[in-house]
mmCIF file of C-alpha atoms in Angstrom:
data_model
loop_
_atom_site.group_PDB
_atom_site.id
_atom_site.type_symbol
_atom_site.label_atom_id
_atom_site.label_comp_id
_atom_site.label_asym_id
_atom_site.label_seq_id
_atom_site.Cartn_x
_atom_site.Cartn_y
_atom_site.Cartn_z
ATOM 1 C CA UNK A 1 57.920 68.896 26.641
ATOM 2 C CA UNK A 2 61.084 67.320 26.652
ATOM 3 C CA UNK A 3 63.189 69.753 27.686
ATOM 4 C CA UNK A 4 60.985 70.295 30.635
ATOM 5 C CA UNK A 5 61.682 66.266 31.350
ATOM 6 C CA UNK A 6 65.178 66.845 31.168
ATOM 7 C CA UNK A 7 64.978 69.629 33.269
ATOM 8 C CA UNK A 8 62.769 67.955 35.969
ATOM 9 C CA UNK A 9 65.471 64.960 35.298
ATOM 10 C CA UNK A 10 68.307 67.438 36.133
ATOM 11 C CA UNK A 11 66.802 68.609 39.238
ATOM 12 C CA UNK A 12 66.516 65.190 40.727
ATOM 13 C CA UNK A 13 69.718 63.850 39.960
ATOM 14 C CA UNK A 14 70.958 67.413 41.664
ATOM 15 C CA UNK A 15 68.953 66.614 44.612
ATOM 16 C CA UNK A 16 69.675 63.036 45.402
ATOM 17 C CA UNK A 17 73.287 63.841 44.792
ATOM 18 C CA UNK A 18 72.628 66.313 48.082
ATOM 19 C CA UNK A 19 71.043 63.949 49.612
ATOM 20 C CA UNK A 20 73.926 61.622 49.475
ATOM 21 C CA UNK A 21 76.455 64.483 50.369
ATOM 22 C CA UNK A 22 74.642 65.108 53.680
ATOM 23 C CA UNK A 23 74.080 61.532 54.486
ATOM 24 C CA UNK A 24 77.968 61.316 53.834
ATOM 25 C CA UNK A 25 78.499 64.316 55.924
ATOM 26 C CA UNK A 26 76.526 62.690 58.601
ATOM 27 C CA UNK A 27 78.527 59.491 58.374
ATOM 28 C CA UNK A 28 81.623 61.409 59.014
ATOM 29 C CA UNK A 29 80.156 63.338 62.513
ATOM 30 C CA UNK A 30 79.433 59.869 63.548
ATOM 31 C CA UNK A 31 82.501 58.887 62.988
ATOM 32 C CA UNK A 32 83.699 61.419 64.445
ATOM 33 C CA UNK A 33 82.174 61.233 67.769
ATOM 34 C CA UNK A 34 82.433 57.386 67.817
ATOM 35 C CA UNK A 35 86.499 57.964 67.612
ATOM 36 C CA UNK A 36 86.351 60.680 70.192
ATOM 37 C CA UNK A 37 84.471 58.528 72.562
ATOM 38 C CA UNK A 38 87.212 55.487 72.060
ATOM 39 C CA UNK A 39 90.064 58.001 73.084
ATOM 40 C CA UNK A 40 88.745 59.003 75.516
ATOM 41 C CA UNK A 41 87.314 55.578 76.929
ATOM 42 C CA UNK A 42 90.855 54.652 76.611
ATOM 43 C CA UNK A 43 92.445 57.355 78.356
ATOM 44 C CA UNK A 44 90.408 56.674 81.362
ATOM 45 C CA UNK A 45 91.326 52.798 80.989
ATOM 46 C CA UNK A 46 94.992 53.779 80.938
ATOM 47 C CA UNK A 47 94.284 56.152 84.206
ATOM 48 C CA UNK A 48 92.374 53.637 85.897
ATOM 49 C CA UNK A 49 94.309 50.547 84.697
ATOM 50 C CA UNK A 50 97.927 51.474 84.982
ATOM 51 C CA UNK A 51 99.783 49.449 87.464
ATOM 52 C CA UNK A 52 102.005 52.555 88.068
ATOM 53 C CA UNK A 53 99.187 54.676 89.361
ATOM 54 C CA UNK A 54 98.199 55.328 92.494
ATOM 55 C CA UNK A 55 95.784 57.896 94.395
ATOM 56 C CA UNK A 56 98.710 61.169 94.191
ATOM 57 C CA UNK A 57 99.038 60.092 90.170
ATOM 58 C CA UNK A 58 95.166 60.913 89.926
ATOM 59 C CA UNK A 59 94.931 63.550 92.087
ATOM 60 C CA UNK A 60 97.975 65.329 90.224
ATOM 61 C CA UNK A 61 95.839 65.020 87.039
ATOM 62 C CA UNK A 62 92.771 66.180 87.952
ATOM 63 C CA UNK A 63 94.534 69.246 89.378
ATOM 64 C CA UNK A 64 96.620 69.566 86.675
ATOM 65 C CA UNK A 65 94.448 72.582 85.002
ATOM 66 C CA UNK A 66 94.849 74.288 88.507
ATOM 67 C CA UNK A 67 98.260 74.234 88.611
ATOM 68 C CA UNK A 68 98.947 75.106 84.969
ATOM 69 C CA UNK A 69 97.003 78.396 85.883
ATOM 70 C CA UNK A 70 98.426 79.074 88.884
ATOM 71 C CA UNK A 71 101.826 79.160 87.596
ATOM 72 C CA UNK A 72 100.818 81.424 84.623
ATOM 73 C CA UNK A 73 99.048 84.080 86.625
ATOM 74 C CA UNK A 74 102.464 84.037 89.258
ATOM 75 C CA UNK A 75 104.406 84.609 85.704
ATOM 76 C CA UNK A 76 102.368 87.478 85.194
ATOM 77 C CA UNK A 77 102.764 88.306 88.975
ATOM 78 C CA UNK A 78 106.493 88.321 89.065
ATOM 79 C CA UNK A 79 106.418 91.594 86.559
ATOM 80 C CA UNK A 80 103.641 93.214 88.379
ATOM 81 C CA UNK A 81 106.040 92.609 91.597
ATOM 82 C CA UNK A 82 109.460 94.045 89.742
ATOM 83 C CA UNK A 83 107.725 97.260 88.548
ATOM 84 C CA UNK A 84 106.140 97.592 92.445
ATOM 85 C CA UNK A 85 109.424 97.430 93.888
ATOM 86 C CA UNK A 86 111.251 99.424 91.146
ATOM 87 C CA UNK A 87 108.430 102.424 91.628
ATOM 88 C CA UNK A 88 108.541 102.309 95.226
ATOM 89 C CA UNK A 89 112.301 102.105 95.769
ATOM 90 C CA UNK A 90 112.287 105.237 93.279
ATOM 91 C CA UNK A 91 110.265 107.176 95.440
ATOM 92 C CA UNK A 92 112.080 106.189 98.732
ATOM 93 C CA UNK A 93 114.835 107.200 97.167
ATOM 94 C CA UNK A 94 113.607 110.699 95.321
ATOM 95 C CA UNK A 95 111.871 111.589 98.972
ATOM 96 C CA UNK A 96 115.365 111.240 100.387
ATOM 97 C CA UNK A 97 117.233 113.576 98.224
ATOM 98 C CA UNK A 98 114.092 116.389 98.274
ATOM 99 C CA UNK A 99 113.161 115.998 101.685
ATOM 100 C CA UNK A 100 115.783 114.232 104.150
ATOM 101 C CA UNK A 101 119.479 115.546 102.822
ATOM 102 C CA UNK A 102 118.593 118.932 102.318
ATOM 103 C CA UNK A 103 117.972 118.961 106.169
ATOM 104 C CA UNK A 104 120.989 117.328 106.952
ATOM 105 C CA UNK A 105 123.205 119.674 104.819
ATOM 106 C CA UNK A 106 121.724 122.351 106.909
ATOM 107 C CA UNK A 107 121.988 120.797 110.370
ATOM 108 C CA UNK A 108 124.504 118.714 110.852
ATOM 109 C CA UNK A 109 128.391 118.748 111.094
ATOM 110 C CA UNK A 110 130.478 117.971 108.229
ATOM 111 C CA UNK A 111 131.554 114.772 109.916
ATOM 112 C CA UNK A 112 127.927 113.382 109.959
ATOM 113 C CA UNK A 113 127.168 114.674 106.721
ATOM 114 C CA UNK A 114 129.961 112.795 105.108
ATOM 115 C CA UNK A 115 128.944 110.138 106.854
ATOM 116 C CA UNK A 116 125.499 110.097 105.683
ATOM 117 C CA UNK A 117 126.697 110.913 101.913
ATOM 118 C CA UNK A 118 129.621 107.533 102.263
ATOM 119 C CA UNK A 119 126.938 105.032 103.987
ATOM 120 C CA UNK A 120 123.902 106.339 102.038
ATOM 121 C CA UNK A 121 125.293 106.135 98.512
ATOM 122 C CA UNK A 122 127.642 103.000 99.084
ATOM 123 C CA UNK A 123 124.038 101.384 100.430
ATOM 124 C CA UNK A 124 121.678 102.930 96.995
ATOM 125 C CA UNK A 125 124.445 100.917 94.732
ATOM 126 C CA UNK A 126 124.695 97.963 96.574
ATOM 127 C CA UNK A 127 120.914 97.650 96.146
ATOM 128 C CA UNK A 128 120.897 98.256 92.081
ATOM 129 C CA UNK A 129 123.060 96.404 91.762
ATOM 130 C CA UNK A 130 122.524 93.003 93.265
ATOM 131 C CA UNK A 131 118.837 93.875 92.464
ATOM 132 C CA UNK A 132 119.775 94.013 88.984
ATOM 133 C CA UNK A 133 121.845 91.083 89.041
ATOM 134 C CA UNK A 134 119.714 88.819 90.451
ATOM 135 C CA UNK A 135 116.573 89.549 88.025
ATOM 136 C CA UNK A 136 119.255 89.190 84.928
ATOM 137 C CA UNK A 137 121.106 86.429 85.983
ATOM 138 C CA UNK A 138 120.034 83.161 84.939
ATOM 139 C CA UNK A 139 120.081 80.520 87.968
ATOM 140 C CA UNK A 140 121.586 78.188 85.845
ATOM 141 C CA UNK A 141 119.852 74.663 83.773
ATOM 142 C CA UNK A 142 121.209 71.605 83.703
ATOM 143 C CA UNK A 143 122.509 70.338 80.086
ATOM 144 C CA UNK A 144 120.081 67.934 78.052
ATOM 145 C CA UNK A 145 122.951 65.753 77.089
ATOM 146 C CA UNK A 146 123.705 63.121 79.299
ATOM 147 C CA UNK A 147 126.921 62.288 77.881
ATOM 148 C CA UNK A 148 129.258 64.841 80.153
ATOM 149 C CA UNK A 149 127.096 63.873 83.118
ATOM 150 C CA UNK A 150 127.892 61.041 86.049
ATOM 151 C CA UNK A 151 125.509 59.836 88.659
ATOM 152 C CA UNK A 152 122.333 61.530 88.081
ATOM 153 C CA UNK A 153 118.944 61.251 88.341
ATOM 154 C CA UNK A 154 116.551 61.659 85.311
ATOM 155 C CA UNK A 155 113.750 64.410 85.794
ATOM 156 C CA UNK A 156 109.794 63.149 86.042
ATOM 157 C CA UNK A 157 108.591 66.320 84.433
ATOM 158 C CA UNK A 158 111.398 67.663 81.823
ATOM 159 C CA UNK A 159 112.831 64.073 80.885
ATOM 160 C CA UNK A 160 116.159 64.993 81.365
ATOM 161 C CA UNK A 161 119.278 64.526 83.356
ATOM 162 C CA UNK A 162 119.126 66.313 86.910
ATOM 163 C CA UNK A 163 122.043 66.279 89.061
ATOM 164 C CA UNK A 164 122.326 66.554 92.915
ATOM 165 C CA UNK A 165 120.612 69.793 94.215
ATOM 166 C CA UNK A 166 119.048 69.962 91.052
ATOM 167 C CA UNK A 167 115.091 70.699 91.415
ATOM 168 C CA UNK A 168 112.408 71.027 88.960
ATOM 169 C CA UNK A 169 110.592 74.539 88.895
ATOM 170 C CA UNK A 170 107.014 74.208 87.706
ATOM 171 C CA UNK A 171 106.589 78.083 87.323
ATOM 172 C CA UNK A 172 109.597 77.977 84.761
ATOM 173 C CA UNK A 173 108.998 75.008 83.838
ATOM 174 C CA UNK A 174 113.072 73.960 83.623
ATOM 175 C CA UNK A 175 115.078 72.050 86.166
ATOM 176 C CA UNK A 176 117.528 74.744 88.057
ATOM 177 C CA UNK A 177 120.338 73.949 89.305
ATOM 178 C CA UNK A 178 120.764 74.009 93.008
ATOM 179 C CA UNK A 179 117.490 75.697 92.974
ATOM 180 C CA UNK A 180 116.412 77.433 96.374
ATOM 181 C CA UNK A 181 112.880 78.746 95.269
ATOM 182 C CA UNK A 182 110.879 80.577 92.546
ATOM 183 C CA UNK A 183 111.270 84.209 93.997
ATOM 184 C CA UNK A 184 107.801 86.298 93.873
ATOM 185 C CA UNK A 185 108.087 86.670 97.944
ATOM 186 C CA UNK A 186 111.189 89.238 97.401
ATOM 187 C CA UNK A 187 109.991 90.426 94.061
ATOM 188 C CA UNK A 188 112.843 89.057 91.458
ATOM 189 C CA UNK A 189 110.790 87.296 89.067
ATOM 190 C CA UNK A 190 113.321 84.889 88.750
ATOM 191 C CA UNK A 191 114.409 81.568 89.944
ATOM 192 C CA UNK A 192 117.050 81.264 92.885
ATOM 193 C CA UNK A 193 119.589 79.110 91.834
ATOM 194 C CA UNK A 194 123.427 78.172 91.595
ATOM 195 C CA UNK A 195 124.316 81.150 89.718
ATOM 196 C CA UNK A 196 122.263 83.919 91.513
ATOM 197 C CA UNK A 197 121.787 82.876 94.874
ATOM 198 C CA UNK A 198 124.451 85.227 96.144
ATOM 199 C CA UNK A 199 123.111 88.090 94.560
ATOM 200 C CA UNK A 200 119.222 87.282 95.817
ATOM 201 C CA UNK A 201 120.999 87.197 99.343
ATOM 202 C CA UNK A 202 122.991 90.491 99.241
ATOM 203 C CA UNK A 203 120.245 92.193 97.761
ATOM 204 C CA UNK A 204 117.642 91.450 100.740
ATOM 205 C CA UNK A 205 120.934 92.147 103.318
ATOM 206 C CA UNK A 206 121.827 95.190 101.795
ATOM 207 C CA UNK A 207 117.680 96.634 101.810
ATOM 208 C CA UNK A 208 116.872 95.070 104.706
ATOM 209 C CA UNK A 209 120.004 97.456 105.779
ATOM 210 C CA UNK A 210 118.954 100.636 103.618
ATOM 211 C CA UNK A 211 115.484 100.453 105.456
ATOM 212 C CA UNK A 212 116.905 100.399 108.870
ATOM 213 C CA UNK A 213 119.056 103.104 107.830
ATOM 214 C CA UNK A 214 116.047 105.633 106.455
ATOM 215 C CA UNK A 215 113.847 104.682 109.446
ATOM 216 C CA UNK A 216 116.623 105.495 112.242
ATOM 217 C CA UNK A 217 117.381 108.903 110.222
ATOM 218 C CA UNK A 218 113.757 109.810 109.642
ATOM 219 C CA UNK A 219 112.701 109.131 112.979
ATOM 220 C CA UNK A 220 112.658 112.658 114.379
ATOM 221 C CA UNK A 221 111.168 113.907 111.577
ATOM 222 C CA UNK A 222 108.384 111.578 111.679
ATOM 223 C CA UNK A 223 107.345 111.814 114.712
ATOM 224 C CA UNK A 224 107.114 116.078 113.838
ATOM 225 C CA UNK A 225 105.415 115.244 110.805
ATOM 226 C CA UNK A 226 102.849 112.865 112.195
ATOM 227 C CA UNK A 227 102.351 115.366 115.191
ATOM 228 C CA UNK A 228 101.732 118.369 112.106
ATOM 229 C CA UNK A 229 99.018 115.881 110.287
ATOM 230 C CA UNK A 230 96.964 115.483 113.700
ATOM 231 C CA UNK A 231 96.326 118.803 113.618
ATOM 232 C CA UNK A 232 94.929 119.040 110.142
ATOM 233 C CA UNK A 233 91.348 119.302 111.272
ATOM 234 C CA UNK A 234 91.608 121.665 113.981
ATOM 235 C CA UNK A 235 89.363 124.533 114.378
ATOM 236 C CA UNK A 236 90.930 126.800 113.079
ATOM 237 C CA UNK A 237 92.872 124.653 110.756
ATOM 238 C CA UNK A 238 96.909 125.042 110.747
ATOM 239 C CA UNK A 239 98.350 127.768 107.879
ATOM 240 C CA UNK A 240 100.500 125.001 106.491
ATOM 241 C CA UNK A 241 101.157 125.633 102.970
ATOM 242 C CA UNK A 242 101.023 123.283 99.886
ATOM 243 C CA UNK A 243 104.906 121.903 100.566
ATOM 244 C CA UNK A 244 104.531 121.591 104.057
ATOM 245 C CA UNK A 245 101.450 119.281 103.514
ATOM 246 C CA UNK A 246 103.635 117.444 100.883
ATOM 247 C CA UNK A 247 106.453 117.079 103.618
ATOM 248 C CA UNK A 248 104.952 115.657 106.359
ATOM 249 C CA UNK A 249 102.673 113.315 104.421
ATOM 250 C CA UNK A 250 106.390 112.035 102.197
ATOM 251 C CA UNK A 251 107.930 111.689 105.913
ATOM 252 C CA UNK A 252 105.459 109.511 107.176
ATOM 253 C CA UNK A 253 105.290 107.555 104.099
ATOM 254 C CA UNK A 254 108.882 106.849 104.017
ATOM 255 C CA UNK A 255 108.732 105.797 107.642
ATOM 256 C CA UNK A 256 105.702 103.741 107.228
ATOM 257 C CA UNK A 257 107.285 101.897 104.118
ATOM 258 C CA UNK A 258 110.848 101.512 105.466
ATOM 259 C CA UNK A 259 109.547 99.931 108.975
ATOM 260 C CA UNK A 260 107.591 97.737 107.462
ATOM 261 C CA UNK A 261 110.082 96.533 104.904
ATOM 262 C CA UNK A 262 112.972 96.335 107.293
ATOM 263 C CA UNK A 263 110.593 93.527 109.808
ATOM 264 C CA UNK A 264 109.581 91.973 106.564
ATOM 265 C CA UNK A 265 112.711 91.528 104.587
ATOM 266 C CA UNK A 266 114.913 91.243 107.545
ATOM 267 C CA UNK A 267 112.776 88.167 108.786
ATOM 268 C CA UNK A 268 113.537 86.456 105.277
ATOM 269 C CA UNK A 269 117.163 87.496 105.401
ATOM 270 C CA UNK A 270 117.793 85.992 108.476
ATOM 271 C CA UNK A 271 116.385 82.456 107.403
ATOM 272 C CA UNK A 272 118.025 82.788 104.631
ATOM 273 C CA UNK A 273 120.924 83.086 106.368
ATOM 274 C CA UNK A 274 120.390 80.542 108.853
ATOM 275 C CA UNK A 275 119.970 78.291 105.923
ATOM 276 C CA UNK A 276 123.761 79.452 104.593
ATOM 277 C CA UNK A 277 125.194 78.874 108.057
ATOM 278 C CA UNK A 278 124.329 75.022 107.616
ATOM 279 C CA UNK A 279 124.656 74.655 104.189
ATOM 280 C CA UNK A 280 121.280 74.128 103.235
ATOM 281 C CA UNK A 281 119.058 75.624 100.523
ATOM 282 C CA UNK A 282 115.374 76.197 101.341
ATOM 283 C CA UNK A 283 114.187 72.898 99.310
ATOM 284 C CA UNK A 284 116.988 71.186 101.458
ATOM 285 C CA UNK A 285 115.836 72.620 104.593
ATOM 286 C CA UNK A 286 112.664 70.038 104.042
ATOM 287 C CA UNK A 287 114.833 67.267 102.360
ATOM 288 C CA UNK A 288 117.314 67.136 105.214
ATOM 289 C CA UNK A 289 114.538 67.279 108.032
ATOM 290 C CA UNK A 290 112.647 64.465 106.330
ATOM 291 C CA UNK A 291 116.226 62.479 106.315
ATOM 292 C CA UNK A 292 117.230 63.554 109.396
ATOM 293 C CA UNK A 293 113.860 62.378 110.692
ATOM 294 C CA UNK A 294 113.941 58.666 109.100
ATOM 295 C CA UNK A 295 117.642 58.000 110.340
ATOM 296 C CA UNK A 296 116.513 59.084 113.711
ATOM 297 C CA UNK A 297 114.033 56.363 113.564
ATOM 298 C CA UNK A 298 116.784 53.633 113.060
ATOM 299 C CA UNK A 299 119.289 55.255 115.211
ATOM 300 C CA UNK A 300 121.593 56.842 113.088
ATOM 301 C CA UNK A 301 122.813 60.809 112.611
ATOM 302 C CA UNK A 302 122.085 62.494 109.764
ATOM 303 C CA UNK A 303 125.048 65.409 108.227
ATOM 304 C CA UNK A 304 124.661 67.277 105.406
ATOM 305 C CA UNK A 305 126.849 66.307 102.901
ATOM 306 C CA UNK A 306 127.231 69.962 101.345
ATOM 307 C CA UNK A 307 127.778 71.476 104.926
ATOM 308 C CA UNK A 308 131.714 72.341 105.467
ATOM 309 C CA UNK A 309 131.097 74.107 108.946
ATOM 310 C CA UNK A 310 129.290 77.725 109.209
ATOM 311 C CA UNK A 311 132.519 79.961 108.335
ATOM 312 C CA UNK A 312 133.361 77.951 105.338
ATOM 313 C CA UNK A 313 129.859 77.755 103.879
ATOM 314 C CA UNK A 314 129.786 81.615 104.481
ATOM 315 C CA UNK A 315 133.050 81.685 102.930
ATOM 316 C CA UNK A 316 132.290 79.103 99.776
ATOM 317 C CA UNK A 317 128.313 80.947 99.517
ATOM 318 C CA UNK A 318 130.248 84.092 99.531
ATOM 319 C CA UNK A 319 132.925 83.329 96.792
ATOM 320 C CA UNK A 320 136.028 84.470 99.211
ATOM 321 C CA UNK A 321 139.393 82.796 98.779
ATOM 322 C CA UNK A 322 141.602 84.813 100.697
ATOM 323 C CA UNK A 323 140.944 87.877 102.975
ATOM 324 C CA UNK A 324 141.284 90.817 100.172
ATOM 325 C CA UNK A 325 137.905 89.183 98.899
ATOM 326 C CA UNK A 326 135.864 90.629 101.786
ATOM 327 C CA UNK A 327 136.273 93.425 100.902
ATOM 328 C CA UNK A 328 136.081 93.067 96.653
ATOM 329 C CA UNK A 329 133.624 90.925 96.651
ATOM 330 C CA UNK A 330 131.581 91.372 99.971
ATOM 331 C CA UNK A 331 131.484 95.320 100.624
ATOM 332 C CA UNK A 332 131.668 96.179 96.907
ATOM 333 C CA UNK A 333 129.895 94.906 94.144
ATOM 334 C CA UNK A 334 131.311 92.029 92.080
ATOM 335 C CA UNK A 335 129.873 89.765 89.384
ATOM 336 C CA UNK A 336 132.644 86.938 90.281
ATOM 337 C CA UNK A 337 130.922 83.303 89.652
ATOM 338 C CA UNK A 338 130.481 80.950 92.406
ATOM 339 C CA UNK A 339 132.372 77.551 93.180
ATOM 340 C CA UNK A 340 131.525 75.073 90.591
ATOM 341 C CA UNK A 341 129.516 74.782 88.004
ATOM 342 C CA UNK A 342 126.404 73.223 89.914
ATOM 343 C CA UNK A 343 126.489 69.893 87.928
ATOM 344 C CA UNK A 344 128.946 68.253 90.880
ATOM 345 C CA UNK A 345 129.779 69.119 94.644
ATOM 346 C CA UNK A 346 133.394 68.560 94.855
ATOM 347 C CA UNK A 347 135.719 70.269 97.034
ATOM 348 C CA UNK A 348 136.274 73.883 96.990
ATOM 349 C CA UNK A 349 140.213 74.708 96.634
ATOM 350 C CA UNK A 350 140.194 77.402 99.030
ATOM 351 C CA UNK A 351 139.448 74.304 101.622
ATOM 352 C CA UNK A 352 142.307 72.004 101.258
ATOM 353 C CA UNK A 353 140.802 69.978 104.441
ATOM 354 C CA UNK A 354 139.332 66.652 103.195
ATOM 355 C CA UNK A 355 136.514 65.342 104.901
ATOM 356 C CA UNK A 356 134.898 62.052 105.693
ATOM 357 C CA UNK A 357 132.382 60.762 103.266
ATOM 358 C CA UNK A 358 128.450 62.042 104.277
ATOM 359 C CA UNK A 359 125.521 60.383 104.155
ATOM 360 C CA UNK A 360 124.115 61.271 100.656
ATOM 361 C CA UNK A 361 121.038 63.161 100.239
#
């Protein structure tokens, strides 16, 4: 009898002592949620509250999540985009050596053909290389320390120092210096900035040049080819065998491709070169118009401060110093640095003109 007491005893001490666990546990979900609900009472306080904010700082935060996943899917974009135009330069390239030089080894004259061998390889290795370049190169980041540093700015985003025609690149998430854009549109996965600029720039000249150059040869051969596919579904059908088939559908395709590039590319390489003439980067482009537009207003001219005149920002964007440099550095590939080191703008020594202070931007 007593041991069933104790028993019976046992059991209810083990049960109230659950009891108070779970009532405990229950305590602490209320806390809990009564400390979540302060946070975030006080968050929206602090939003609504702050004398700093305004409508943009609210709008910015409620698209913050949209923006966060924008930028990650163009991360993932950017090496989708460098395979693309790795694969399809490939088989431009492959489609050239099976299907164009063989014809002109067999037609033309040994003049032309060493032409076409000089201008078509010298053209292929431009292109590597400035392609390569410009994905490998870093555009160049602004130190953290302030110490070496002398009128600049502090960043909003990054909390550190940012010097003139430095820009903040929410994709990379780092300040670059002199950046001109996050590059998807010309498939570099890779900021434009100080340190690569050059290379982005030769590399759409010199395709926007190896496209022209395919389309103009392939032309004839196109036009044949497109003239042999119309008459695929005749009745009877053409006898054209397996490689013919192959021939005139990898002529077209070349064609088609190279056109298409050559209005597309050569449309961003001559902004981009209308930019260079004035000394402008495409951020500045926007900048400048904005200034130019607001000293307008209280009659006064607006000049680019970076601007040296359209030869010697060709010359400075370009890295020549004296006249042997067109051709080391312009017609063949070089890996010489710019001017500078993008933290300050002074004057290049190749220029030995000083000029009048400029209106900051």
């Amino acid at each position: 009898m007593r041991s069933r007491q104790r028993m019976f005893a046992a059991v209810m001490r083990l049960l109230l002592k659950c009891l108070r666990l779970g009532r405990r546990r229950r305590f602490k979900l209320v806390r809990q949620a009564e400390q979540l609900w302060h946070y975030g009472h006080l968050c929206l306080r602090s939003l609504l509250y702050n004398s700093f904010t305004n409508s943009d700082v609210v709008l910015d935060s409620l698209f913050e999540p949209v923006y966060w996943l924008v930028d990650h899917v163009t991360r993932w974009f950017g090496v989708v985009f460098v395979a693309l135009v790795i694969g399809l330069t490939s088989s431009i390239v492959a489609i050239v050596y099976i299907c164009l030089l063989p014809l002109i080894l067999q037609t033309y004259t040994p003049a032309w053909i060493c032409w076409h061998l000089a201008y078509g390889h010298w053209n292929l290795i431009m292109i590597v290389f400035h392609y390569y370049m410009a994905i490998t190169t870093s555009p160049g980041h602004p130190p953290q320390a302030k110490d070496d540093l002398t009128g600049v700015s502090i960043c909003r985003k990054c909390i550190a120092p940012k010097p003139a025609r430095t820009h903040h690149c929410s994709i990379c998430n780092r300040c670059v210096l002199k950046m001109d854009h996050h590059c998807q549109a010309a498939w570099l996965n890779n900021c434009v900035g100080h340190y690569n600029h050059r290379y982005f720039f030769s590399f759409c000249l010199f395709m926007t040049m190896g496209c022209i150059y395919c389309s103009i040869s392939g032309w004839e051969m196109f036009r044949d080819a497109y003239a042999a596919i119309e008459t695929y579904y005749q009745t009877p059908p053409p006898t054209f065998s397996f490689r013919q088939r192959a021939f005139h559908k990898s002529m077209v395709y070349l064609w088609v491709l190279c056109s298409s590039v050559a209005l597309a590319l050569g449309a961003l390489t001559l902004w981009h070169a209308a930019l260079i003439t004035r000394g402008e980067t495409s951020i500045e482009r926007h900048i400048n118009k904005k200034e130019r537009q607001r000293l307008q207003k209280k009659g006064k001219v607006f000049r680019n401060p970076y601007s040296y005149g359209s030869w010697d920002n060709w010359k400075l964007f370009l890295g020549v110093d004296m006249p042997r440099h067109w051709l080391t550095r312009v017609l063949l590939p070089s890996p010489h640095l710019p001017h500078g080191t993008g933290l300050s703008w002074d004057l290049p020594p190749c220029m030995t003109e000083q000029r009048a202070p400029l209106l900051a931007i």
